[in-house]
CSV table of C-alpha atoms and ligand atoms in Angstrom, one decimal:
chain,number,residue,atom,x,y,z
A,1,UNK,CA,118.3,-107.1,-130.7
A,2,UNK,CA,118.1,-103.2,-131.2
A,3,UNK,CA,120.5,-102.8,-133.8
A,4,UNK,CA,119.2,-106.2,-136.3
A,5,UNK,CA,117.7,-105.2,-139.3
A,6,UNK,CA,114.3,-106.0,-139.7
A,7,UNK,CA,114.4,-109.2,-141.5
A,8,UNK,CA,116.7,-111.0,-138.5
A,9,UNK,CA,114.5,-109.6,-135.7
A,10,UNK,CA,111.7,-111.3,-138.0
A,11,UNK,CA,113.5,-114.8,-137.4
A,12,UNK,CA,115.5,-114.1,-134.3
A,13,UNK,CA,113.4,-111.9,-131.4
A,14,UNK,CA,110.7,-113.0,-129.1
A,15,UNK,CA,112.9,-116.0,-128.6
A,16,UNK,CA,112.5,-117.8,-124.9
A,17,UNK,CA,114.5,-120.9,-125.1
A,18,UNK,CA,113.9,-123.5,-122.3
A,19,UNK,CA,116.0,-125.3,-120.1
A,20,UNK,CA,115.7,-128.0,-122.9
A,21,UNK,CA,117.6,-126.2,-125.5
A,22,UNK,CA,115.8,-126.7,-128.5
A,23,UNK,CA,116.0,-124.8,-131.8
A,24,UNK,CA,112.5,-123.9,-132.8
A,25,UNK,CA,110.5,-122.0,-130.7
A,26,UNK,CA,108.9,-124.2,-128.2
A,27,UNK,CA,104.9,-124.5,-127.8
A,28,UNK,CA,103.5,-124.4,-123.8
A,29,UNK,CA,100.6,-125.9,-124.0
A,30,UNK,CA,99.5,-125.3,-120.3
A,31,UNK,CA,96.6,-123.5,-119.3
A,32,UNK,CA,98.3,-122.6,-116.1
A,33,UNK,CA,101.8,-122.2,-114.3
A,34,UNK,CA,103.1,-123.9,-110.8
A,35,UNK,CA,104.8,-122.2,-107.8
A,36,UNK,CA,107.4,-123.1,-105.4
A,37,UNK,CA,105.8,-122.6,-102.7
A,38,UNK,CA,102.6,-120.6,-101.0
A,39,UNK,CA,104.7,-117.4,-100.7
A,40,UNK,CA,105.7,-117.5,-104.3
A,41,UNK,CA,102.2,-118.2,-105.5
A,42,UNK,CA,100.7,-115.4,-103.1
A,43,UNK,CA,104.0,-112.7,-105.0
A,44,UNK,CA,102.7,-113.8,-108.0
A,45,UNK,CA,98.9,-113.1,-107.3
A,46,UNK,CA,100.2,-110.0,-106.5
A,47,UNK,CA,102.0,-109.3,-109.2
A,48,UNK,CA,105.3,-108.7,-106.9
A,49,UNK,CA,107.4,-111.6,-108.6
A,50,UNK,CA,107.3,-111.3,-112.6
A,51,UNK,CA,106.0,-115.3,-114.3
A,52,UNK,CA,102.8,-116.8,-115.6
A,53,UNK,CA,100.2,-117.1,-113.5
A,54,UNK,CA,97.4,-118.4,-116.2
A,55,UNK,CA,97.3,-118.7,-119.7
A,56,UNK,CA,94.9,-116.4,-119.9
A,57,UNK,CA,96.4,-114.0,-118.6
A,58,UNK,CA,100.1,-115.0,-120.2
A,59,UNK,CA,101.5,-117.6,-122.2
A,60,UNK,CA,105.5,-118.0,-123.3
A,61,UNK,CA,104.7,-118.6,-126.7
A,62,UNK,CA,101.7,-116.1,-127.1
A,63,UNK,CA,104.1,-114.2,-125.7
A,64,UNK,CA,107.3,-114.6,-128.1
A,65,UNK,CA,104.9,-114.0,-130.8
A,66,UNK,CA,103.9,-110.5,-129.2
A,67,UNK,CA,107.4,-109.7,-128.9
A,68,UNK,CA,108.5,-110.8,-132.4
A,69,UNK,CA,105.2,-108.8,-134.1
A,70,UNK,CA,106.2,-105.9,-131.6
A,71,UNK,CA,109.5,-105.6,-133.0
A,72,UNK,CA,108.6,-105.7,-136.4
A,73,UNK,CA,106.1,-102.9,-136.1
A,74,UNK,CA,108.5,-100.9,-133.9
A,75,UNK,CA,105.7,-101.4,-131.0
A,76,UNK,CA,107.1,-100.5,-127.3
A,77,UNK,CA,104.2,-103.5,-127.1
A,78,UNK,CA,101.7,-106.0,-128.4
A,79,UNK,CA,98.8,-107.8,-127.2
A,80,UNK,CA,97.8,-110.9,-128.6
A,81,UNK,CA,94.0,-112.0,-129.4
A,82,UNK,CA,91.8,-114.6,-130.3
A,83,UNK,CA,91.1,-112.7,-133.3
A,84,UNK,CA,91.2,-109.8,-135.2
A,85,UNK,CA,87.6,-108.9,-134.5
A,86,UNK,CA,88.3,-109.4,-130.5
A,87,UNK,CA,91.6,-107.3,-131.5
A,88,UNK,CA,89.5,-104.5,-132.2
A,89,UNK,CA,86.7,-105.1,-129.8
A,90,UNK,CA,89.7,-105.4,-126.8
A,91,UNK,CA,91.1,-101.6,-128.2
A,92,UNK,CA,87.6,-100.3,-128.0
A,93,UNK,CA,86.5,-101.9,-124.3
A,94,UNK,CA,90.1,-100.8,-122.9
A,95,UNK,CA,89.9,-97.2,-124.3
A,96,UNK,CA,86.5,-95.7,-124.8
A,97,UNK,CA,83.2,-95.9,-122.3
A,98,UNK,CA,80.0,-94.3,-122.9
A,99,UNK,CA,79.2,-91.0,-124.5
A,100,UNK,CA,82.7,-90.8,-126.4
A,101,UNK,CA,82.4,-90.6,-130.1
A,102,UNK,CA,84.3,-92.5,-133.4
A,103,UNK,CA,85.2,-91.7,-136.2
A,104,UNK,CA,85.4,-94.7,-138.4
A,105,UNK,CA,86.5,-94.7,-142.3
A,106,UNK,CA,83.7,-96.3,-144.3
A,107,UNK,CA,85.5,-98.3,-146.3
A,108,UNK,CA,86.7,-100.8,-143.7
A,109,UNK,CA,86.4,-104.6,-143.1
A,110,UNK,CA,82.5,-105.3,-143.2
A,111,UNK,CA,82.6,-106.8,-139.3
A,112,UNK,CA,84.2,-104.0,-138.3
A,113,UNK,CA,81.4,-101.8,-139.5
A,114,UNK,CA,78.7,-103.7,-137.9
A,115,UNK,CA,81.4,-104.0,-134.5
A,116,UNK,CA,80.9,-100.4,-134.2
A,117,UNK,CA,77.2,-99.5,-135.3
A,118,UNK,CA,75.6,-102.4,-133.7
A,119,UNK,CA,77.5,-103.4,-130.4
A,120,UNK,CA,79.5,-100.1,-129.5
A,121,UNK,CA,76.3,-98.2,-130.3
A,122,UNK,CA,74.6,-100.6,-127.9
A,123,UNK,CA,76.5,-99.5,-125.1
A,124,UNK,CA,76.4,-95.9,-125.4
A,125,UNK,CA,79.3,-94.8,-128.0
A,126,UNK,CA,78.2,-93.1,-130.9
A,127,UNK,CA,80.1,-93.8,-134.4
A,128,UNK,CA,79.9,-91.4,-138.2
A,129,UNK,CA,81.7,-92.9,-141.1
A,130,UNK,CA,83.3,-91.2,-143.2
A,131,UNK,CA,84.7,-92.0,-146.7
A,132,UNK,CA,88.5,-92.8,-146.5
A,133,UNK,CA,89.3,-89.8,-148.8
A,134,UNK,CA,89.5,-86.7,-148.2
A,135,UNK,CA,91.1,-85.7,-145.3
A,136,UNK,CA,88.4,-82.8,-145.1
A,137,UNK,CA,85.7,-85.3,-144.1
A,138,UNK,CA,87.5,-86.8,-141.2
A,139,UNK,CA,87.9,-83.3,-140.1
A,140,UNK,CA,84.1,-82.0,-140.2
A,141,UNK,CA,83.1,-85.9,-138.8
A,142,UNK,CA,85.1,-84.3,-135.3
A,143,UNK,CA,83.4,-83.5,-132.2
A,144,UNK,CA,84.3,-82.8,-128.4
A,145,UNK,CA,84.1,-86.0,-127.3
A,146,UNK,CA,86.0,-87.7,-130.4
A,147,UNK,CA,88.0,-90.7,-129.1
A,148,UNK,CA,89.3,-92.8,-131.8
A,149,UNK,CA,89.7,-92.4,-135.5
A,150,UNK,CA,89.5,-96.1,-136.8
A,151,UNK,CA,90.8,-96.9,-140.8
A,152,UNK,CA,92.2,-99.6,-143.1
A,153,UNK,CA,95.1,-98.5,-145.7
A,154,UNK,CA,95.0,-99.6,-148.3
A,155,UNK,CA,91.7,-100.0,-148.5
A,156,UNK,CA,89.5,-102.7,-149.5
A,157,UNK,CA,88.7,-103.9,-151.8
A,158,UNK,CA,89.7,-100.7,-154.2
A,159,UNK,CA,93.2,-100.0,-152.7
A,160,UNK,CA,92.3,-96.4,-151.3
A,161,UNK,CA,95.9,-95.2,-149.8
A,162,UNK,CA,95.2,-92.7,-146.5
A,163,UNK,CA,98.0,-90.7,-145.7
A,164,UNK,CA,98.9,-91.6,-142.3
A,165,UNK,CA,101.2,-89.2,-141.3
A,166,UNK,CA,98.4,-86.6,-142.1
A,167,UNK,CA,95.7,-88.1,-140.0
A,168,UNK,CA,97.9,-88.4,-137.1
A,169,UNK,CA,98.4,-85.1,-137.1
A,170,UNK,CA,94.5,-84.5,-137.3
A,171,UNK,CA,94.1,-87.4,-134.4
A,172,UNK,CA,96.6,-85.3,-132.2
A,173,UNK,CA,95.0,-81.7,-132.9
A,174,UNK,CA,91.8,-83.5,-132.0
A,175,UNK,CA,93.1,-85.1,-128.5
A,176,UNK,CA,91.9,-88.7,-130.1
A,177,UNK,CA,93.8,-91.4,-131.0
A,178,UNK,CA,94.8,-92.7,-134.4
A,179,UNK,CA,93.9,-96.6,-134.7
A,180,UNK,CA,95.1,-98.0,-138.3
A,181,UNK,CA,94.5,-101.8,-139.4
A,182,UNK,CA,97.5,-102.7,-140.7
A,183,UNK,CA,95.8,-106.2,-142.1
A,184,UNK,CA,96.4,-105.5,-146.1
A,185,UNK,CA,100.3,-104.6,-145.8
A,186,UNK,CA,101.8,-106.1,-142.5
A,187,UNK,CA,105.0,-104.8,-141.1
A,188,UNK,CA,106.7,-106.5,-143.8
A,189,UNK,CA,105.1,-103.5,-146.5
A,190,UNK,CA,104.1,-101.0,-143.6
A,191,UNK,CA,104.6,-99.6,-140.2
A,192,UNK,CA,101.7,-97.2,-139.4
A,193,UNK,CA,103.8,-96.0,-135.7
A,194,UNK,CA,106.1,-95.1,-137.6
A,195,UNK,CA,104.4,-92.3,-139.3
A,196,UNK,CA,102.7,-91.2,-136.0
A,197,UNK,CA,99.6,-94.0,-135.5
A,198,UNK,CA,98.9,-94.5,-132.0
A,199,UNK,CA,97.4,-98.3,-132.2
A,200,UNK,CA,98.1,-100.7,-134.9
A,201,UNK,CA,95.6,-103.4,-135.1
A,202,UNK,CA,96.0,-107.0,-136.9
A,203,UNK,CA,94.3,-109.7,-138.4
A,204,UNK,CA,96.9,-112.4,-138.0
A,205,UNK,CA,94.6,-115.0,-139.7
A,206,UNK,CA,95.3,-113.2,-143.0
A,207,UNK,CA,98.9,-112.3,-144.1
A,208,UNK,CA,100.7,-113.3,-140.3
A,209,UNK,CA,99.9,-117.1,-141.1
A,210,UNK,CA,99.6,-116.7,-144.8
A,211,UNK,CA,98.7,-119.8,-145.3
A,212,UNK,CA,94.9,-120.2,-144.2
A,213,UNK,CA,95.5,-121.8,-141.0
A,214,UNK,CA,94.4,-120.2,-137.4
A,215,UNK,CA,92.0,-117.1,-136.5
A,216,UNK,CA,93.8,-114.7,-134.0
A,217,UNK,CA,94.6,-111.1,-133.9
A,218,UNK,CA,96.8,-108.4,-132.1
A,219,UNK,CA,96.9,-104.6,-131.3
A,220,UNK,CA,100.2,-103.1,-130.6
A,221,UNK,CA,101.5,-99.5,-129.3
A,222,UNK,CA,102.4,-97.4,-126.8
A,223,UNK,CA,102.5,-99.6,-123.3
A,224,UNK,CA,100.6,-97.6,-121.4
A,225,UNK,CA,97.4,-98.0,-123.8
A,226,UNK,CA,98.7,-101.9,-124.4
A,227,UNK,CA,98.6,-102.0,-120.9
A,228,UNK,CA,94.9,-101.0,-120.8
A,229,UNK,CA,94.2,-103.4,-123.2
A,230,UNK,CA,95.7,-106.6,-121.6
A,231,UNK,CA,93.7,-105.9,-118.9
A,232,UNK,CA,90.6,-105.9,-120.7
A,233,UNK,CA,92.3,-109.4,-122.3
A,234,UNK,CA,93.0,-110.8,-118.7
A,235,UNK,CA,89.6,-110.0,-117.5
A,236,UNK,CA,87.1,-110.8,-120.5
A,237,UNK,CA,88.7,-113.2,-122.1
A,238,UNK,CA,89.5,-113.0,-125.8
A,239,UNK,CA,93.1,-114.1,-125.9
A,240,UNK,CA,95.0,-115.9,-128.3
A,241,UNK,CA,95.5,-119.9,-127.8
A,242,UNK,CA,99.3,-121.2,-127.9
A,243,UNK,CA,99.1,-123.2,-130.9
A,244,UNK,CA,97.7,-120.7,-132.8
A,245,UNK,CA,100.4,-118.0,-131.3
A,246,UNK,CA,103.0,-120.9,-132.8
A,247,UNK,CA,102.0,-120.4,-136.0
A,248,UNK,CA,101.9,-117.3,-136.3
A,249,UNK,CA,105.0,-116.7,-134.1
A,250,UNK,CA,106.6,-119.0,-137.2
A,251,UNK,CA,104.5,-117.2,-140.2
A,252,UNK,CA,106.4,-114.1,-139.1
A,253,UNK,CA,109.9,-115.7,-140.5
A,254,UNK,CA,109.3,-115.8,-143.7
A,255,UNK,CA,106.4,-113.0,-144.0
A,256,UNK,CA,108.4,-110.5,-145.7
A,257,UNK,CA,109.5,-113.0,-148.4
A,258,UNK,CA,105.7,-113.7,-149.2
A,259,UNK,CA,104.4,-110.4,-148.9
A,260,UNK,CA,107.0,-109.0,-151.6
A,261,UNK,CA,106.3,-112.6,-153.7
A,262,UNK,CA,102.7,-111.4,-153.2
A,263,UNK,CA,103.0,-108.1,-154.3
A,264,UNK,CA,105.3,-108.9,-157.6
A,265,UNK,CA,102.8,-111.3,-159.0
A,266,UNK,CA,99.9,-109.0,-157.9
A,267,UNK,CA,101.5,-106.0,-160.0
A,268,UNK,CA,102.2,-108.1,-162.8
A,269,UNK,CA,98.4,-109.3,-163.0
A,270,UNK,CA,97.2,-105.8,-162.1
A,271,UNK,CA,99.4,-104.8,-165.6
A,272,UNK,CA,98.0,-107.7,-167.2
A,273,UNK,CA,94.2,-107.5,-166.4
A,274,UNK,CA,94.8,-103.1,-167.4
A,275,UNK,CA,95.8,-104.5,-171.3
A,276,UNK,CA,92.6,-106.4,-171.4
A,277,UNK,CA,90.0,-105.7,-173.6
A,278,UNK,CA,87.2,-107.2,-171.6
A,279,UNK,CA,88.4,-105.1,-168.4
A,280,UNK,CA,87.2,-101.7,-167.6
A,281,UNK,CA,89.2,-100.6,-164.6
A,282,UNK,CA,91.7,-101.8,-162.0
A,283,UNK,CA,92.6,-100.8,-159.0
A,284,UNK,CA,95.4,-101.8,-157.5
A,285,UNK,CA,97.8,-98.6,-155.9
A,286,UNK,CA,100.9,-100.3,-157.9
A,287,UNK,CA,99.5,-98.9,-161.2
A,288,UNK,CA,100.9,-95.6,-162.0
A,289,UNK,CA,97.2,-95.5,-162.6
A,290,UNK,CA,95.9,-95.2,-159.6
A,291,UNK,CA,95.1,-92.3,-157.5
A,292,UNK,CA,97.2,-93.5,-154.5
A,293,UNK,CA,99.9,-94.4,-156.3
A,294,UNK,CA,102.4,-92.2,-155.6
A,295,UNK,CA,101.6,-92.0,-151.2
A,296,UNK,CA,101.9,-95.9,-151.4
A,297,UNK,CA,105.4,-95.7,-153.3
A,298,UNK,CA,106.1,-93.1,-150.4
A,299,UNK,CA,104.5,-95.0,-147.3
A,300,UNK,CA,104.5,-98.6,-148.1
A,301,UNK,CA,108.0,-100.7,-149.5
A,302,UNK,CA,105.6,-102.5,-152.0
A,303,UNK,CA,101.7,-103.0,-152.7
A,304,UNK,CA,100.4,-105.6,-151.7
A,305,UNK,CA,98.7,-108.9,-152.8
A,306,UNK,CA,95.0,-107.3,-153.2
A,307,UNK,CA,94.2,-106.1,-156.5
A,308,UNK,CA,90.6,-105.0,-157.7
A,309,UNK,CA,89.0,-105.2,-161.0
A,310,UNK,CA,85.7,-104.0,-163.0
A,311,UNK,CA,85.1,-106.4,-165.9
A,312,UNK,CA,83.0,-104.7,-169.2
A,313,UNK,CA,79.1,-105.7,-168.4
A,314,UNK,CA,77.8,-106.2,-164.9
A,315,UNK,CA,77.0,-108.9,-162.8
A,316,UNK,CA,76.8,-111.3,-165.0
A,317,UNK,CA,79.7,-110.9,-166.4
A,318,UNK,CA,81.8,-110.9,-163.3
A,319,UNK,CA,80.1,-114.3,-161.9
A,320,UNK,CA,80.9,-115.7,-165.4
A,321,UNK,CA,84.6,-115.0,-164.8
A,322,UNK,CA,84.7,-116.2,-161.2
A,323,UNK,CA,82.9,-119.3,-162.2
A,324,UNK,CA,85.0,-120.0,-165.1
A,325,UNK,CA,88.4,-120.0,-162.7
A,326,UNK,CA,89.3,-123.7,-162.1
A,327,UNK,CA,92.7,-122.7,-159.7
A,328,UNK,CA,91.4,-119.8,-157.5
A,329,UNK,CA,89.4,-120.3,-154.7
A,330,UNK,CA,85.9,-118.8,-154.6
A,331,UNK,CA,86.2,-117.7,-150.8
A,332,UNK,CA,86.3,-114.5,-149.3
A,333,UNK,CA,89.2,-114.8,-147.3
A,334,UNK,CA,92.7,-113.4,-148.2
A,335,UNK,CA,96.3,-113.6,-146.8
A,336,UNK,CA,96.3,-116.9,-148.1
A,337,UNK,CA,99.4,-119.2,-150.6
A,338,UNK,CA,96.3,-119.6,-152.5
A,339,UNK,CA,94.7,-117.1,-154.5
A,340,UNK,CA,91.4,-116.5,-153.6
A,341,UNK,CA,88.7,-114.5,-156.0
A,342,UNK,CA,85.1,-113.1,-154.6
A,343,UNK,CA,82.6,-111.3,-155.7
A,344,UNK,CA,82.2,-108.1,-153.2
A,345,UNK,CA,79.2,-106.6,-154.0
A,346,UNK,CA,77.5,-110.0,-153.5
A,347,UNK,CA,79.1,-111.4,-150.9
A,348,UNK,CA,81.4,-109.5,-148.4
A,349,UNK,CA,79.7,-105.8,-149.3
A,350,UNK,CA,76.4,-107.3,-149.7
A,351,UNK,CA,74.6,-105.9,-146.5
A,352,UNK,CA,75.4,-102.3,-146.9
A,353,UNK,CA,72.2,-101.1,-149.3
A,354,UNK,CA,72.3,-100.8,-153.0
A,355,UNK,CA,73.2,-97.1,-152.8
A,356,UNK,CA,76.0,-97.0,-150.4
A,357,UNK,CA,77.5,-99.7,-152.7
A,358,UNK,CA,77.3,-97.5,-155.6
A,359,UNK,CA,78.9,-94.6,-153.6
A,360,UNK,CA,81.6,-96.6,-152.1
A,361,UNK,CA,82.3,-97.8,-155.6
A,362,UNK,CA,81.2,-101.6,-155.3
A,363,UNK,CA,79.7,-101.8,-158.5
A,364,UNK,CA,78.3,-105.0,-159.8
A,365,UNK,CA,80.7,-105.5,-162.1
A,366,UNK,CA,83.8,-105.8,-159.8
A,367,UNK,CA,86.1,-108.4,-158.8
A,368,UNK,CA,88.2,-108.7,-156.0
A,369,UNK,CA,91.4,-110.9,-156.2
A,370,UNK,CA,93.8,-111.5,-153.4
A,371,UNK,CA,96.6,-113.2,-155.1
A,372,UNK,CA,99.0,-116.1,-154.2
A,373,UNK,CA,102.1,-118.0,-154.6
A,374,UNK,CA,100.8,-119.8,-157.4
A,375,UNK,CA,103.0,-119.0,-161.0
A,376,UNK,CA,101.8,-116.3,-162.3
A,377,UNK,CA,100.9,-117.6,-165.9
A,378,UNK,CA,98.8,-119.8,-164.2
A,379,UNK,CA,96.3,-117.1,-162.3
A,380,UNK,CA,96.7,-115.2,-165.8
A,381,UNK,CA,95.1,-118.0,-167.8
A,382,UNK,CA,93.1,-118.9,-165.1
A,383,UNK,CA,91.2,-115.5,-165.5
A,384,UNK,CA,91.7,-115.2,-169.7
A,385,UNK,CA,89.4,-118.2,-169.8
A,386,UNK,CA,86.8,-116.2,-168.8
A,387,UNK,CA,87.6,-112.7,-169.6
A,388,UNK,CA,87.8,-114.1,-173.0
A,389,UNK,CA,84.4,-115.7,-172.9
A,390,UNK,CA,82.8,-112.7,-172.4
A,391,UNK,CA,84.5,-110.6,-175.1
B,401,LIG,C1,89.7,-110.4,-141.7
B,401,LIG,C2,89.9,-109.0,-141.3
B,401,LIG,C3,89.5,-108.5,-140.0
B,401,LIG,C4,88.9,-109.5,-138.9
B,401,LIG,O1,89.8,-110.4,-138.6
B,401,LIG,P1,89.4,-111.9,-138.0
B,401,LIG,O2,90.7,-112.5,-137.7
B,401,LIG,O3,88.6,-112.5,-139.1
B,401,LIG,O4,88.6,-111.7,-136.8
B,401,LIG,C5,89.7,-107.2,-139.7
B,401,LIG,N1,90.3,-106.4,-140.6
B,401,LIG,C6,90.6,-106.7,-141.8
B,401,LIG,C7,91.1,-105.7,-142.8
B,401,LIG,C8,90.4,-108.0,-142.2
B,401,LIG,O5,90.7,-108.4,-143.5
């Protein structure tokens, strides 16, 4: 398998045929495994002969999904979860204890915020966040007993690109690990190890399925830490179910086709939307525009299906686009065939305060848009009907 290219280890690794022969990937849907005999069971208790034991602890098809994700983020190895939440939860429960310290980018998935103010701070480890940009504030945010440096590139929902290579290399100095959610790209646009991230964490519910279908999750690395982190897995409890490592094991074959169909038609309404005369700013790192423009062209192979936009006015404005859309789902999800639209400031940035919004950049007047597979003159006109009702 070493020397495929990434596309046919995409369709052709993690593969564990059975006895049966068949052609697709099989689905075990067992909860646990038999033994030939009392000596075999006791070996495997012990974990002197290699097989399943319970699915809990592994599974053949949450495993050929682990292997196939592995290989396409050039992972020595992945664990699978129930989802991206328990993804990160598992990476923090396996590596840190109390009294260690995190430094978390602010602008991150809003769960993932509360993950580590709430519940981490609950038990003892004590989080700063720091804007994504500069590098400088990551650096003044360390301390002795800095852990884990925790970020999402691009960033979301106004694209922020974080040069990975460089916080590595301020992870390292600090003795801490590097943890990058790899959520808005995939492996398909961008492969954080590569440029010297220790942990990769996903959210397979978004761009993994692609189409809207199952929550689940993984963190892949090194297999010493993975390792650490499957045994947090076995023992609590937050693993990923076989259907839903089925689908996913099957969204990875044709992930890198969507993700580049996503990011073509997300450019070309990011150019669109910039002509407008009813739109103020867009961010999307595509634009030559934007301020991570060129590090994206350098550390991603395309950029993505999440574009931002401010309309001209404020709130009112923006809901009378969104409500004006008749093909785009109102949701907050993304990842999806279907484009979605939200509002963030109201909706998946609504419980940071009023002035954190406002420094973050959240302004009332901003849309986010995580486009589809739909044709492209269809999301365009879908959005002109309002634009053009506010002009
Ligand atoms: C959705 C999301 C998560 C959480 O994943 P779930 O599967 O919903 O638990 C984490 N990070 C990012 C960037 C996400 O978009």
């Amino acid at each position: 398998m070493d020397e495929l290219h990434w596309q046919s280890l995409a369709v052709r690794s993690g593969i564990r045929r059975s006895p049966e022969g068949e052609h697709s990937e099989a689905l075990f849907m067992t909860s646990s495994y038999v033994f030939d005999d009392a000596a075999h069971a006791a070996a495997r208790f012990a974990g002197d002969a290699p097989g399943n034991v319970y699915s809990r602890y592994t599974n053949p098809t949450v495993r050929g999904f682990e292997d196939r994700l592995a290989a396409l983020e050039g992972a020595e190895a992945c664990v699978a979860t129930a989802s991206g939440m328990s993804a990160i939860l598992s990476t923090c429960m396996a590596l840190l204890k109390a009294g260690d310290h995190v430094v978390c980018s602010r602008d991150v998935f809003g769960t993932t915020r509360t993950l580590f103010a709430k519940y981490l701070a609950n038990f003892g480890v004590e989080v700063s966040f720091v804007p994504l940009l500069p590098v400088e504030g990551w650096q003044s945010a360390l301390q002795d007993n800095t852990k884990l440096l925790y970020l999402e590139t691009p960033s979301n929902p106004l694209c922020e690109v974080a040069d990975i290579q460089r916080m590595a290399a301020l992870a390292q100095a600090a003795d801490a690990l590097l943890v990058v959610d790899n959520c808005f790209c995939s492996p398909a646009l961008q492969q954080p190890l590569a440029f010297g991230a220790d942990i990769v964490i996903h959210s397979a519910t978004k761009y993994l399925d692609g189409q809207g279908r199952c929550v689940g999750g993984a963190v892949l690395g090194r297999q010493a830490l993975m390792d650490e982190v499957l045994g947090f897995l076995r023992s609590c409890g937050p693993t990923m179910s076989a259907f839903n490592a089925w689908v996913f094991l099957k969204g990875l074959e044709t992930l890198s086709l969507r993700m580049r169909a996503h990011s073509a038609s997300a450019l070309e309404l990011a150019t669109w939307l910039e002509a407008h005369p009813q739109v103020d700013a867009v961010f999307y790192a595509g634009l030559e525009s934007h301020s991570g423009h060129a590090l994206a062209a350098k550390q991603q192979s395309a950029f993505g299906g999440v574009l931002s936009f401010r309309v001209r006015g404020g709130q009112a404005q923006a809901w009378e686009v969104i409500d004006a859309t008749r093909l785009m789902s109102l949701t907050a999800n993304l990842g999806d065939a279907k484009t979605t639209i939200v509002h963030p400031a109201t909706t998946t940035h609504s419980r940071i305060s009023a002035e954190e919004r406002q420094e973050a950049g959240i302004t009332d007047n901003l849309i986010r848009i995580a486009v589809g597979l739909e044709d492209i003159d269809d999301l365009k006109k879908d959005l002109a009907r309002g634009l053009d009702a506010i002009g």
